[in-house]
Short mmCIF file of C-alpha atoms in Angstrom, two decimals:
data_model
loop_
_atom_site.label_atom_id
_atom_site.label_comp_id
_atom_site.label_asym_id
_atom_site.label_seq_id
_atom_site.Cartn_x
_atom_site.Cartn_y
_atom_site.Cartn_z
CA MET R 1 119.77 124.13 118.77
CA ALA R 2 119.31 125.96 122.05
CA ALA R 3 117.45 129.23 121.94
CA LYS R 4 119.64 132.27 122.41
CA ARG R 5 119.14 133.61 125.91
CA GLU R 6 118.34 137.26 126.12
CA LYS R 7 119.91 139.24 128.92
CA ILE R 8 117.33 139.25 131.69
CA PRO R 9 117.13 142.59 133.55
CA MET R 10 117.23 141.08 137.00
CA ARG R 11 119.53 139.17 139.33
CA GLY R 12 120.15 135.50 138.72
CA PHE R 13 117.60 132.99 139.95
CA SER R 14 119.98 131.51 142.54
CA GLN R 15 120.78 135.02 143.78
CA SER R 16 117.19 135.90 144.63
CA LEU R 17 116.43 136.40 148.31
CA PRO R 18 113.34 134.16 148.26
CA MET R 19 115.37 131.31 146.74
CA ALA R 20 118.24 131.77 149.19
CA LEU R 21 115.78 131.66 152.09
CA LEU R 22 114.06 128.56 150.65
CA ARG R 23 117.42 126.78 150.18
CA ALA R 24 118.42 127.55 153.76
CA ARG R 25 115.00 126.46 155.06
CA GLU R 26 115.27 123.19 153.15
CA ALA R 27 118.77 122.54 154.52
CA VAL R 28 117.49 123.10 158.06
CA MET R 29 114.32 121.06 157.60
CA ARG R 30 116.31 118.09 156.29
CA ARG R 31 117.64 117.86 159.85
CA PHE R 32 114.20 118.04 161.49
CA ARG R 33 112.04 115.93 159.14
CA PRO R 34 113.27 112.46 160.13
CA GLY R 35 112.42 113.02 163.80
CA LEU R 36 109.01 114.41 162.96
CA ARG R 37 108.36 111.52 160.59
CA SER R 38 109.35 109.02 163.28
CA ARG R 39 106.72 110.59 165.55
CA GLY R 40 104.10 110.48 162.79
CA VAL R 41 103.65 114.22 162.31
CA THR R 42 104.20 116.52 159.37
CA GLU R 43 106.03 119.84 159.47
CA GLN R 44 102.72 121.69 159.30
CA GLN R 45 101.19 119.61 162.11
CA TRP R 46 104.27 120.24 164.24
CA ARG R 47 104.03 124.00 163.64
CA ILE R 48 100.44 123.96 164.87
CA LEU R 49 101.30 121.95 167.98
CA ARG R 50 104.29 124.19 168.75
CA ALA R 51 102.28 127.37 168.30
CA LEU R 52 99.58 126.12 170.67
CA ALA R 53 102.13 124.92 173.21
CA HIS R 54 103.80 128.32 173.37
CA SER R 55 100.77 130.57 173.12
CA GLY R 56 97.89 128.62 174.58
CA PRO R 57 94.49 128.30 172.88
CA LEU R 58 94.13 130.32 169.67
CA GLU R 59 91.32 131.25 167.36
CA VAL R 60 91.64 129.44 164.03
CA THR R 61 92.39 132.66 162.11
CA VAL R 62 95.14 133.64 164.56
CA LEU R 63 96.56 130.10 164.42
CA ALA R 64 96.68 130.27 160.62
CA GLU R 65 98.51 133.61 160.75
CA SER R 66 100.99 132.51 163.40
CA THR R 67 101.87 129.24 161.61
CA PHE R 68 101.87 130.74 158.10
CA LEU R 69 99.34 128.17 156.94
CA LEU R 70 96.55 129.05 154.55
CA ALA R 71 93.05 128.62 155.96
CA PRO R 72 92.19 125.74 153.56
CA SER R 73 95.35 123.86 154.62
CA LEU R 74 94.64 124.46 158.27
CA SER R 75 91.05 123.27 157.91
CA ARG R 76 92.39 120.05 156.36
CA ILE R 77 95.04 119.51 159.07
CA LEU R 78 93.00 120.27 162.20
CA PRO R 79 90.56 117.33 161.90
CA GLU R 80 93.50 114.91 161.70
CA LEU R 81 95.14 116.38 164.80
CA GLU R 82 91.81 116.34 166.59
CA ALA R 83 91.13 112.69 165.62
CA ARG R 84 94.54 111.74 167.04
CA GLY R 85 93.73 113.50 170.31
CA TYR R 86 96.46 116.14 170.00
CA ILE R 87 94.13 119.14 169.88
CA SER R 88 90.52 120.08 170.54
CA ARG R 89 88.31 122.69 168.95
CA ARG R 90 85.36 124.52 170.40
CA GLN R 91 83.14 127.21 169.01
CA LEU R 92 83.04 130.58 170.70
CA ASP R 93 79.79 131.23 172.53
CA SER R 94 79.86 134.82 171.31
CA ASP R 95 80.20 133.87 167.62
CA LEU R 96 79.50 130.32 166.50
CA ARG R 97 81.35 130.95 163.23
CA ARG R 98 84.62 131.25 165.14
CA ALA R 99 86.49 128.41 166.81
CA VAL R 100 89.30 128.17 169.32
CA VAL R 101 91.91 125.43 169.08
CA SER R 102 93.59 124.07 172.22
CA LEU R 103 96.44 121.66 172.80
CA GLU R 104 95.36 118.50 174.56
CA PRO R 105 97.50 116.50 177.04
CA ARG R 106 98.33 113.98 174.31
CA GLY R 107 99.66 116.80 172.11
CA LEU R 108 101.71 118.16 174.98
CA LYS R 109 103.09 114.66 175.58
CA LEU R 110 104.19 114.47 171.93
CA ILE R 111 105.93 117.83 172.23
CA ALA R 112 107.64 116.75 175.45
CA ALA R 113 108.79 113.53 173.78
CA HIS R 114 110.14 115.23 170.65
CA GLY R 115 111.44 118.40 172.34
CA PRO R 116 114.82 116.95 173.38
CA ASP R 117 115.40 115.63 169.85
CA SER R 118 114.57 119.02 168.40
CA GLU R 119 116.85 120.81 170.85
CA GLY R 120 119.63 118.34 169.99
CA ILE R 121 119.32 119.33 166.34
CA TYR R 122 119.58 123.00 167.32
CA GLU R 123 122.74 122.19 169.30
CA THR R 124 124.22 120.37 166.30
CA ILE R 125 123.44 123.30 164.02
CA ALA R 126 124.92 125.74 166.56
CA ARG R 127 128.11 123.66 166.79
CA SER R 128 128.45 123.53 162.99
CA PHE R 129 127.44 127.09 162.20
CA GLY R 130 128.48 128.74 165.46
CA GLN R 131 126.16 129.85 168.26
CA GLU R 132 127.09 133.51 167.83
CA ARG R 133 126.43 133.36 164.09
CA LEU R 134 123.13 131.55 164.69
CA ASP R 135 122.06 134.24 167.17
CA GLN R 136 123.09 136.89 164.65
CA LEU R 137 121.09 135.11 161.93
CA PHE R 138 117.96 135.08 164.10
CA LYS R 139 118.48 138.78 164.83
CA LEU R 140 118.99 139.69 161.17
CA LEU R 141 115.96 137.69 160.05
CA ARG R 142 113.82 139.37 162.71
CA GLU R 143 115.09 142.80 161.62
CA LEU R 144 114.43 142.01 157.95
CA GLU R 145 110.89 140.91 158.79
CA GLU R 146 110.24 144.01 160.92
CA THR R 147 111.59 146.32 158.22
CA LEU R 148 109.53 144.78 155.44
CA VAL R 149 106.37 144.63 157.56
CA ALA R 150 106.82 148.28 158.53
CA GLU R 151 107.26 149.26 154.88
CA THR R 152 104.18 147.26 153.88
CA SER R 153 102.06 149.01 156.47
CA ASN R 154 103.45 152.36 155.29
CA PRO R 155 103.87 151.81 151.52
CA ALA R 156 104.82 155.40 150.74
CA GLY R 157 107.84 154.92 152.97
CA ARG R 158 106.97 158.03 154.91
CA GLN R 159 107.74 158.04 158.57
CA GLN R 160 104.64 158.50 160.69
CA PRO R 161 104.76 161.53 163.02
CA GLY R 162 106.40 160.47 166.26
CA ALA R 163 107.43 157.09 164.84
CA ARG R 164 110.98 155.93 165.20
CA PRO R 165 112.83 153.89 162.57
CA ALA R 166 113.03 150.17 163.40
CA ALA R 167 116.75 150.26 164.21
CA ARG R 168 116.32 153.03 166.79
CA ARG R 169 113.22 151.30 168.23
CA ARG R 170 115.24 148.10 168.76
CA ALA R 171 118.13 150.00 170.33
CA ALA R 172 115.70 151.64 172.76
CA ARG R 173 114.47 148.27 174.03
#
């Protein structure tokens, strides 16, 4: 006999924002994974290569933050990318505990080879979902992130003197 379910005082599991975002991410990544796999890189490795390609050399801690990878994961992934000649690492002269990661020509070549495939997937998604809706989705996700980050840095929810709410800040840009 199944246990009687008590009424749970929260929204349904499938209606939670984290789950909705994870489902959407998974649907998107199903499009990208085969191409990455065919090039012999994982999603996490690709994120690292992309971040370095767009920002230039980064300290390991900054790279971890920008790719949303935990430091232990990053420290496991970097040696593999380095062994394959995609990246290089060097210690900072000013602090030997800190290292900077750079994209190597071989890594850039991989990005150049896979870039058109990746852009083709974006075009397919834009055709299916609609370019305007995709642009709107990017905008809404950016606004959600900005709002939640702002609230985290100001947990009391009080507006700092002279600070403008995020919506007005964006409109002023």
